[in-house]
Amino acid sequence: MDPFVLYSLAIFAVVYICLYLILKQYKANLPPGSSGWPILGENMDMAYSSPEKFIRKRMKKYSSQVFKTSLLGEKIIVFCGSSGNKFLFSNENKLLTTWWPQSLTKPLMCPTQTQNTVRKLALINRAFLHEILKPENLKEFIPFMDSMARDHLNQEWLPFKEVKIYPLAKKYTFTLACKLFLSIEDFRHVKKLSDPFVLVTSGIFSVPINLPGTPYYRAVKGGKMVREELMNVIRERKKENKILYNDLLSRLMSSSDENGVLMNDAEICNNIVGLLVASYDTTSAAITFVLNYLAELPNIFNQVYKEQMEIAKCKGPGELLNWDDIQKMKYSWNVACEAIRLMPPAQGAFREAITDFTFEGFTIPKGWK
């Protein structure tokens, strides 16, 4: 066949496919919004703003419930408000499944892991969280948390007239996570993990340009250092008697799937990294917002202080808190819940549509994020 004809047919096929996809999207009645610039999408708008400002601006311009955009090289639908969140979480693994962008998976996970592994890890994490957060398991952690909180306050807060709460809350949260997840207490070992971990959390949501000097480059480098150190911890634990430890690592090492197959070291490492990331900024932000509201609202502070002092009067000198004491903190619990309702510490989460579905009269196509 004439090369010119072949060339013409190839061009025709490409044009036909492009037109088909465009018409399919048009026919699908997608939510309002913009795809931004070719290839770049709206990444630059997000980079020079903040997630909250980026979303609020488009909620005002397009829809308060749902809009489309293009971020991280993906076609993305953003669900806003309580009804959108309820819809997504109530259709988990029916209409949607867990998905992480490559900008997150590359710094956090072992290089061989795929999106299928991400979904498997998400299921494992939910099962473990459900198990760990049972009252009978939480009870034994309360004295550890109290002891570590006292040490942290004595060392990092009391010697100073003024402190910056958020950085200190992150330091306490990570130290506590090292203890509960890995049974690591030595501050030098904690620092060996925390220093590169800060690089990871500071860069995973930046523009994914992996060039020296960029936040993303530092996040990738920090993630590699964190994984290497965690793999060392896992190897050392396997040489010891893991029954001696009552922490997340030992549970992961003893966990098997429905076929009785144990997780390999990379899967264990990825689970721990995922839980560290999930708990680090969110818990620290929640602590910060609670203290911020207590400082701004003296009447609320006085009620919390009164409740805490009533519990303290029932304790002996140096006696640590226990589960029964926590159950008495009803007003304090309500204050914490209200603080994170007003200022949610997590800005959002990612999912992938596993089938076409509709929301608010708009079509969300399969494969969209």
CSV table of C-alpha atoms in Angstrom, one decimal, residues 23-354:
chain,number,residue,atom,x,y,z
A,23,LEU,CA,-17.8,13.5,22.2
A,24,LYS,CA,-18.1,10.8,24.8
A,25,GLN,CA,-17.1,13.2,27.6
A,26,TYR,CA,-19.5,15.8,26.2
A,27,LYS,CA,-22.3,13.3,26.1
A,28,ALA,CA,-21.4,12.1,29.6
A,29,ASN,CA,-22.6,15.4,31.1
A,30,LEU,CA,-19.5,15.9,33.2
A,31,PRO,CA,-19.5,18.3,36.2
A,32,PRO,CA,-18.6,21.9,35.3
A,33,GLY,CA,-15.0,23.0,35.6
A,34,SER,CA,-11.8,23.4,33.7
A,35,SER,CA,-9.0,21.1,32.6
A,36,GLY,CA,-6.5,24.0,32.6
A,37,TRP,CA,-3.5,24.0,30.3
A,38,PRO,CA,-2.5,21.0,28.0
A,39,ILE,CA,-0.3,18.6,29.9
A,40,LEU,CA,0.1,21.0,32.9
A,41,GLY,CA,-3.6,21.0,33.8
A,42,GLU,CA,-4.2,23.2,36.8
A,43,ASN,CA,-1.1,22.1,38.7
A,44,MET,CA,0.4,25.6,38.6
A,45,ASP,CA,-2.8,27.2,40.0
A,46,MET,CA,-2.6,24.7,42.9
A,47,ALA,CA,1.1,25.2,43.4
A,48,TYR,CA,0.8,29.0,43.8
A,49,SER,CA,-2.2,28.7,46.0
A,50,SER,CA,-3.3,26.3,48.7
A,51,PRO,CA,-5.6,23.3,48.4
A,52,GLU,CA,-8.3,25.1,50.4
A,53,LYS,CA,-8.1,28.3,48.3
A,54,PHE,CA,-7.9,26.3,45.1
A,55,ILE,CA,-11.1,24.4,46.0
A,56,ARG,CA,-13.1,27.3,47.4
A,57,LYS,CA,-12.4,29.4,44.3
A,58,ARG,CA,-13.8,26.7,42.1
A,59,MET,CA,-16.7,25.9,44.4
A,60,LYS,CA,-17.7,29.6,44.0
A,61,LYS,CA,-17.2,29.7,40.3
A,62,TYR,CA,-18.6,26.3,39.2
A,63,SER,CA,-20.5,24.4,41.9
A,64,SER,CA,-20.5,24.1,45.7
A,65,GLN,CA,-21.0,20.3,45.4
A,66,VAL,CA,-18.8,19.0,42.6
A,67,PHE,CA,-16.5,20.2,39.8
A,68,LYS,CA,-13.9,18.8,37.4
A,69,THR,CA,-10.2,19.7,37.1
A,70,SER,CA,-6.9,18.2,36.0
A,71,LEU,CA,-4.1,17.7,38.5
A,72,LEU,CA,-1.1,15.5,38.8
A,73,GLY,CA,-1.5,14.3,35.2
A,74,GLU,CA,-5.0,12.9,35.9
A,75,LYS,CA,-8.6,13.9,35.1
A,76,ILE,CA,-10.1,14.6,38.5
A,77,ILE,CA,-13.5,15.3,40.0
A,78,VAL,CA,-13.6,17.1,43.3
A,79,PHE,CA,-16.4,16.3,45.7
A,80,CYS,CA,-17.2,19.0,48.2
A,81,GLY,CA,-19.2,19.2,51.4
A,82,SER,CA,-20.8,16.6,53.6
A,83,SER,CA,-23.1,15.0,51.0
A,84,GLY,CA,-20.2,14.4,48.6
A,85,ASN,CA,-18.0,12.9,51.3
A,86,LYS,CA,-20.9,10.7,52.6
A,87,PHE,CA,-21.6,9.5,49.0
A,88,LEU,CA,-17.9,8.5,48.4
A,89,PHE,CA,-17.4,6.7,51.7
A,90,SER,CA,-20.7,4.9,51.6
A,91,ASN,CA,-19.8,3.5,48.1
A,92,GLU,CA,-16.3,2.4,48.9
A,93,ASN,CA,-15.4,-0.7,46.8
A,94,LYS,CA,-18.8,-0.5,45.1
A,95,LEU,CA,-18.4,2.6,42.8
A,96,LEU,CA,-14.9,3.7,43.9
A,97,THR,CA,-11.6,2.2,45.1
A,98,THR,CA,-8.5,3.6,46.9
A,99,TRP,CA,-6.0,5.4,44.6
A,100,TRP,CA,-2.8,7.3,45.3
A,101,PRO,CA,-1.2,9.6,42.8
A,102,GLN,CA,2.4,8.7,41.7
A,103,SER,CA,3.6,11.9,43.4
A,104,LEU,CA,2.7,10.2,46.7
A,105,THR,CA,3.6,6.5,45.9
A,106,LYS,CA,7.1,7.2,44.6
A,107,PRO,CA,8.4,8.9,47.8
A,108,LEU,CA,6.5,6.6,50.2
A,109,MET,CA,6.4,3.1,48.8
A,110,CYS,CA,9.0,0.5,47.7
A,111,PRO,CA,9.7,0.9,44.0
A,112,THR,CA,8.1,-2.4,43.0
A,113,GLN,CA,4.7,-1.6,44.4
A,114,THR,CA,1.7,-0.9,42.2
A,115,GLN,CA,-1.8,0.5,42.6
A,116,ASN,CA,-3.1,-3.0,43.3
A,117,THR,CA,-0.7,-3.1,46.2
A,118,VAL,CA,-2.0,0.3,47.4
A,119,ARG,CA,-5.5,-1.0,47.5
A,120,LYS,CA,-4.4,-4.2,49.3
A,121,LEU,CA,-2.5,-2.0,51.9
A,122,ALA,CA,-5.6,0.2,52.4
A,123,LEU,CA,-7.7,-2.9,53.2
A,124,ILE,CA,-5.0,-4.2,55.6
A,125,ASN,CA,-4.7,-0.8,57.3
A,126,ARG,CA,-8.4,-0.6,57.9
A,127,ALA,CA,-8.5,-4.1,59.4
A,128,PHE,CA,-5.5,-3.3,61.6
A,129,LEU,CA,-6.9,0.1,62.7
A,130,HIS,CA,-10.2,-1.6,63.5
A,131,GLU,CA,-8.4,-4.1,65.6
A,132,ILE,CA,-6.0,-1.7,67.3
A,133,LEU,CA,-8.7,0.9,68.2
A,134,LYS,CA,-10.8,-1.6,70.0
A,135,PRO,CA,-11.2,-0.5,73.7
A,136,GLU,CA,-9.5,-3.7,75.0
A,137,ASN,CA,-6.4,-2.9,73.0
A,138,LEU,CA,-6.4,0.9,73.6
A,139,LYS,CA,-6.5,0.4,77.4
A,140,GLU,CA,-3.0,-0.8,77.6
A,141,PHE,CA,-1.6,2.2,75.6
A,142,ILE,CA,-3.1,4.9,77.8
A,143,PRO,CA,-0.4,4.9,80.5
A,144,PHE,CA,2.3,5.0,77.7
A,145,MET,CA,0.7,8.0,76.1
A,146,ASP,CA,0.3,9.8,79.5
A,147,SER,CA,4.0,9.1,80.4
A,148,MET,CA,5.3,10.3,77.1
A,149,ALA,CA,3.1,13.4,77.2
A,150,ARG,CA,4.4,14.3,80.6
A,151,ASP,CA,8.0,13.9,79.5
A,152,HIS,CA,7.4,15.9,76.4
A,153,LEU,CA,5.7,18.8,78.3
A,154,ASN,CA,8.5,18.9,80.9
A,155,GLN,CA,11.2,19.0,78.3
A,156,GLU,CA,9.7,21.0,75.5
A,157,TRP,CA,7.1,23.3,77.0
A,158,LEU,CA,7.6,24.1,80.7
A,159,PRO,CA,11.1,25.6,80.4
A,160,PHE,CA,9.8,28.3,78.0
A,161,LYS,CA,7.5,31.3,78.3
A,162,GLU,CA,6.3,30.9,74.7
A,163,VAL,CA,6.2,27.9,72.3
A,164,LYS,CA,5.1,27.2,68.8
A,165,ILE,CA,2.6,24.4,69.2
A,166,TYR,CA,2.3,22.9,65.8
A,167,PRO,CA,6.0,21.9,65.4
A,168,LEU,CA,6.0,20.5,69.0
A,169,ALA,CA,2.8,18.6,68.4
A,170,LYS,CA,4.4,17.0,65.3
A,171,LYS,CA,7.4,16.0,67.4
A,172,TYR,CA,5.3,14.5,70.1
A,173,THR,CA,3.1,12.7,67.6
A,174,PHE,CA,6.0,11.1,65.7
A,175,THR,CA,7.7,10.1,69.0
A,176,LEU,CA,4.5,8.4,70.2
A,177,ALA,CA,4.0,6.7,66.8
A,178,CYS,CA,7.6,5.3,67.0
A,179,LYS,CA,6.8,3.8,70.4
A,180,LEU,CA,3.4,2.4,69.5
A,181,PHE,CA,4.2,1.2,66.0
A,182,LEU,CA,7.8,0.1,66.4
A,183,SER,CA,8.7,0.0,70.2
A,184,ILE,CA,11.4,2.6,69.5
A,185,GLU,CA,12.1,5.0,72.4
A,186,ASP,CA,15.7,6.1,72.1
A,187,PHE,CA,15.6,9.7,70.9
A,188,ARG,CA,18.5,9.3,68.6
A,189,HIS,CA,16.8,6.4,66.8
A,190,VAL,CA,13.6,8.5,66.6
A,191,LYS,CA,15.5,11.4,65.1
A,192,LYS,CA,17.1,9.1,62.6
A,193,LEU,CA,13.6,8.4,61.3
A,194,SER,CA,12.0,11.8,61.9
A,195,ASP,CA,14.5,14.0,60.0
A,196,PRO,CA,14.0,12.3,56.6
A,197,PHE,CA,10.3,11.8,57.4
A,198,VAL,CA,9.9,15.6,57.6
A,199,LEU,CA,11.4,15.9,54.1
A,200,VAL,CA,8.7,13.4,52.9
A,201,THR,CA,5.7,15.2,54.4
A,202,SER,CA,7.0,18.6,53.3
A,203,GLY,CA,7.3,17.5,49.6
A,204,ILE,CA,4.8,14.8,48.7
A,205,PHE,CA,2.0,17.3,47.8
A,206,SER,CA,4.4,19.6,45.9
A,207,VAL,CA,4.7,19.8,42.1
A,208,PRO,CA,6.2,16.3,41.2
A,209,ILE,CA,9.4,17.6,39.6
A,210,ASN,CA,12.2,15.3,40.6
A,211,LEU,CA,15.2,17.6,40.2
A,212,PRO,CA,17.8,18.5,42.8
A,213,GLY,CA,16.7,21.4,45.0
A,214,THR,CA,12.9,20.9,44.6
A,215,PRO,CA,10.7,19.8,47.5
A,216,TYR,CA,9.7,16.7,45.6
A,217,TYR,CA,13.3,15.6,45.0
A,218,ARG,CA,13.9,16.0,48.8
A,219,ALA,CA,10.7,14.0,49.5
A,220,VAL,CA,11.9,11.1,47.3
A,221,LYS,CA,15.3,11.1,48.9
A,222,GLY,CA,13.8,11.3,52.4
A,223,GLY,CA,11.4,8.5,51.6
A,224,LYS,CA,14.2,6.2,50.5
A,225,MET,CA,16.1,6.9,53.8
A,226,VAL,CA,12.9,6.2,55.9
A,227,ARG,CA,12.3,2.9,54.1
A,228,GLU,CA,15.9,1.8,54.5
A,229,GLU,CA,15.8,2.4,58.2
A,230,LEU,CA,12.4,0.7,58.6
A,231,MET,CA,13.7,-2.3,56.7
A,232,ASN,CA,16.7,-2.5,59.1
A,233,VAL,CA,14.2,-2.4,62.0
A,234,ILE,CA,12.2,-5.2,60.4
A,235,ARG,CA,15.3,-7.4,59.8
A,236,GLU,CA,16.4,-6.9,63.4
A,237,ARG,CA,13.0,-7.8,64.8
A,238,LYS,CA,13.0,-11.0,62.8
A,239,LYS,CA,16.2,-12.0,64.6
A,240,GLU,CA,14.5,-11.4,67.9
A,241,ASN,CA,11.4,-12.9,69.6
A,242,LYS,CA,8.6,-10.8,68.2
A,243,ILE,CA,6.3,-12.1,71.0
A,244,LEU,CA,8.2,-9.9,73.4
A,245,TYR,CA,6.8,-6.8,71.6
A,246,ASN,CA,3.2,-5.6,71.7
A,247,ASP,CA,3.3,-3.1,68.8
A,248,LEU,CA,2.0,-2.7,65.2
A,249,LEU,CA,5.2,-4.2,63.7
A,250,SER,CA,4.8,-7.5,65.5
A,251,ARG,CA,1.1,-7.7,64.5
A,252,LEU,CA,2.0,-7.0,60.9
A,253,MET,CA,4.8,-9.7,60.9
A,254,SER,CA,2.3,-12.2,62.3
A,255,SER,CA,-0.5,-11.3,59.9
A,256,SER,CA,-1.4,-13.5,57.0
A,257,ASP,CA,-3.9,-13.3,54.1
A,258,GLU,CA,-6.9,-15.7,53.5
A,259,ASN,CA,-4.4,-18.2,52.1
A,260,GLY,CA,-2.2,-18.1,55.2
A,261,VAL,CA,0.6,-16.2,53.4
A,262,LEU,CA,2.6,-13.8,55.5
A,263,MET,CA,3.4,-10.3,54.3
A,264,ASN,CA,6.8,-9.8,52.9
A,265,ASP,CA,9.2,-7.1,54.3
A,266,ALA,CA,8.3,-4.5,51.6
A,267,GLU,CA,4.5,-4.9,52.4
A,268,ILE,CA,5.2,-4.5,56.1
A,269,CYS,CA,7.3,-1.4,55.5
A,270,ASN,CA,4.7,0.1,53.2
A,271,ASN,CA,2.0,-0.4,55.8
A,272,ILE,CA,4.0,1.3,58.5
A,273,VAL,CA,5.0,4.2,56.3
A,274,GLY,CA,1.3,4.7,55.2
A,275,LEU,CA,0.1,4.8,58.9
A,276,LEU,CA,2.9,7.2,59.8
A,277,VAL,CA,1.9,9.6,57.1
A,278,ALA,CA,-1.8,9.2,57.8
A,279,SER,CA,-1.4,9.9,61.5
A,280,TYR,CA,1.5,12.5,61.5
A,281,ASP,CA,0.0,15.8,60.2
A,282,THR,CA,-3.6,15.0,61.0
A,283,THR,CA,-3.1,14.2,64.7
A,284,SER,CA,-0.6,17.1,65.1
A,285,ALA,CA,-3.1,19.5,63.4
A,286,ALA,CA,-6.0,18.3,65.6
A,287,ILE,CA,-3.9,18.9,68.8
A,288,THR,CA,-3.0,22.4,67.5
A,289,PHE,CA,-6.5,23.4,66.7
A,290,VAL,CA,-7.9,22.2,70.1
A,291,LEU,CA,-5.3,24.2,71.9
A,292,ASN,CA,-5.9,27.2,69.7
A,293,TYR,CA,-9.7,27.2,70.5
A,294,LEU,CA,-8.9,26.7,74.2
A,295,ALA,CA,-6.7,29.8,74.1
A,296,GLU,CA,-9.4,31.8,72.2
A,297,LEU,CA,-12.4,30.7,74.4
A,298,PRO,CA,-11.6,31.0,78.1
A,299,ASN,CA,-15.1,29.8,79.1
A,300,ILE,CA,-14.4,26.5,77.3
A,301,PHE,CA,-10.9,26.3,78.7
A,302,ASN,CA,-12.3,26.7,82.2
A,303,GLN,CA,-14.7,23.8,81.8
A,304,VAL,CA,-12.0,21.5,80.3
A,305,TYR,CA,-9.6,22.5,83.1
A,306,LYS,CA,-12.3,21.8,85.8
A,307,GLU,CA,-13.0,18.3,84.4
A,308,GLN,CA,-9.2,17.5,84.2
A,309,MET,CA,-8.6,18.7,87.8
A,310,GLU,CA,-11.4,16.6,89.1
A,311,ILE,CA,-9.8,13.5,87.5
A,312,ALA,CA,-6.3,14.5,88.8
A,313,LYS,CA,-7.6,14.8,92.4
A,314,CYS,CA,-8.5,11.1,92.3
A,315,LYS,CA,-5.0,10.1,91.3
A,316,GLY,CA,-2.0,9.3,93.6
A,317,PRO,CA,1.3,11.1,93.2
A,318,GLY,CA,2.9,10.1,89.9
A,319,GLU,CA,0.0,7.7,89.1
A,320,LEU,CA,-0.6,7.5,85.3
A,321,LEU,CA,-4.0,7.8,83.6
A,322,ASN,CA,-5.9,4.7,82.7
A,323,TRP,CA,-8.9,3.8,80.6
A,324,ASP,CA,-11.5,4.6,83.3
A,325,ASP,CA,-10.0,8.2,83.5
A,326,ILE,CA,-10.4,8.7,79.8
A,327,GLN,CA,-14.1,7.7,80.0
A,328,LYS,CA,-14.6,10.5,82.5
A,329,MET,CA,-13.4,13.1,80.0
A,330,LYS,CA,-16.7,13.6,78.3
A,331,TYR,CA,-16.6,17.4,78.0
A,332,SER,CA,-13.0,17.3,76.9
A,333,TRP,CA,-13.9,14.7,74.3
A,334,ASN,CA,-16.7,16.9,73.0
A,335,VAL,CA,-14.4,19.9,72.7
A,336,ALA,CA,-11.9,17.8,70.7
A,337,CYS,CA,-14.7,16.6,68.4
A,338,GLU,CA,-16.0,20.1,67.8
A,339,ALA,CA,-12.5,21.5,67.1
A,340,ILE,CA,-11.9,18.9,64.3
A,341,ARG,CA,-15.4,19.5,63.0
A,342,LEU,CA,-14.7,23.2,62.6
A,343,MET,CA,-11.1,22.7,61.4
A,344,PRO,CA,-10.8,19.2,59.8
A,345,PRO,CA,-7.2,18.2,60.0
A,346,ALA,CA,-7.4,16.1,56.7
A,347,GLN,CA,-8.0,18.2,53.6
A,348,GLY,CA,-9.1,15.3,51.4
A,349,ALA,CA,-8.5,11.9,50.1
A,350,PHE,CA,-8.1,10.2,46.7
A,351,ARG,CA,-10.4,7.6,45.1
A,352,GLU,CA,-10.8,6.1,41.5
A,353,ALA,CA,-14.1,5.4,39.9
A,354,ILE,CA,-14.3,1.7,39.0
